[in-house]
Amino acid sequence: MTTLALITDATSLDDDYDMPPLRDACQALALDVRICNWDDPDQDWSRFSHVVLRSPWDYTRRPDAFLDWCAHVSKVSRLVNPLPAVRWSLDKHYLADLARAGVAVIPSTFIESKASAQTMLDAFLQAHPGLDELVVKPTVGASSRNVRRFLRADAMQALQHAETLLDAGHSVILQPYLASIERQGETDLVYINGIYSHAIRKAALLARDGTTNAPTLGFLSACEATATERALASAALQAASRTLGLDAPLLYARVDLIHADDGQPQLLELEILEPSLSFPLAEGSAMRFAQALAGLK
Ligand SMILES: Nc1ncnc2c1ncn2[C@@H]1O[C@H](COP(=O)(O)OP(=O)(O)O)[C@@H](O)[C@H]1O
Ligand SMILES: [Mg+2]
């Protein structure tokens, strides 16, 4: 019998706007589900047939403990999405794998040490001579935390932010700031069991004054993904599937895209760990997800 744990954490459940419609849809299908904190020491995970990651968003503060927990759960139950997908996608170095596989990823330069930070930043700016603004972000992160945008003229500040992240033990990514996001937003495409479900337009989160917004519902609206966006999302999912050696589609995935100056979409993120799926904005989507849960083997 399917007994499901829907995983959150003590501080994130209130922000998880997908959980109420998902819980209702599961109830309507008479699924046996329980909402649990991933770090609950009293939980016996073996009593669940499947443990489904939904909003354990505080893992970014202690990713090693979270991965250890995922590994434990994978031994005594079935983790959804599976452990290899979780491990690989927790760290945005996966973007380099996808770029190597031919996916149109936002050009990304990775900085691994403070000693190389200045050189990497100089090389990045040289490689993008016409660029007015750049983005500096940690490779492990969520909810835009520590993602910042800088003017080229403020490259010293960009370097300082990178160094602060490196000091805190992060690797760092430099990307061109894709300004189309201010006109068109970011497009997030949601897939359930490998099938396109719906898409969301997410307004720009990095303000001109350097402040960063979390992706709360007010920044989101329903939209339809274009054929070009869907083609890129499929290519990213297929490349991920090949890289991970998966033999079945992932139960859930969100593919986030921004358009480059030439109008073509580029991959911002492939969210296969714990993405918000914007169920409140897409009629029927929570039920499609619950039906996918009901079909878990
Ligand atoms: N290269 C970029 N160009 C424009 N905006 C960006 C870029 N990178 C990140 N952003 C903005 O910052 C937000 C958070 O960045 P993202 O890479 O999605 O990290 P997180 O994992 O924290 O969501 C995005 O939703 C987008 O608004
Ligand atoms: Mg994001």
XYZ file of C-alpha atoms and ligand atoms in Angstrom, residues 92 106 134-135 137-138 140-145 147-148 175-179 181 186 188 202-206 212-213 215 254 256 258 268-269 271, ligand 1:
63
model
C 24.492 24.299 -9.585
C 23.136 30.846 -19.369
C 26.538 40.576 -14.028
C 25.057 38.173 -11.486
C 25.466 33.611 -6.834
C 26.405 30.583 -4.747
C 24.221 25.838 -3.452
C 21.215 28.029 -2.760
C 17.471 28.512 -3.057
C 14.861 31.283 -2.899
C 17.364 33.749 -4.446
C 19.354 33.797 -1.212
C 22.005 35.979 -5.512
C 23.036 39.530 -6.443
C 26.605 34.959 -15.179
C 25.654 37.797 -17.489
C 22.583 39.591 -16.125
C 19.906 38.846 -18.755
C 17.972 42.117 -18.809
C 13.812 39.358 -17.457
C 11.545 34.229 -16.265
C 9.273 28.252 -15.237
C 8.169 34.883 -12.602
C 8.914 38.615 -12.478
C 12.522 39.781 -12.077
C 13.734 39.222 -8.510
C 16.988 41.203 -8.593
C 17.030 40.678 -3.911
C 13.465 39.436 -3.554
C 9.975 34.359 -5.177
C 10.688 22.585 -12.994
C 13.511 27.781 -15.411
C 15.342 33.460 -19.244
C 18.651 29.317 -15.554
C 17.920 26.288 -13.373
C 14.821 22.239 -10.342
N 21.719 35.524 -15.095
C 20.625 36.099 -14.596
N 20.009 37.128 -15.266
C 18.904 37.731 -14.756
N 18.356 37.396 -13.571
C 18.926 36.379 -12.880
C 20.066 35.679 -13.352
N 20.405 34.742 -12.451
C 19.504 34.833 -11.449
N 18.614 35.816 -11.706
C 17.480 36.220 -10.849
O 17.722 35.741 -9.531
C 16.734 34.759 -9.162
C 17.383 33.639 -8.353
O 18.411 33.040 -9.096
P 18.475 31.466 -9.330
O 19.654 31.177 -10.198
O 17.160 30.999 -9.838
O 18.798 30.917 -7.876
P 17.882 30.214 -6.756
O 18.334 28.793 -6.761
O 18.207 30.927 -5.498
O 16.439 30.350 -7.196
C 16.112 34.311 -10.476
O 14.779 33.855 -10.261
C 16.165 35.583 -11.308
O 15.124 36.505 -10.952
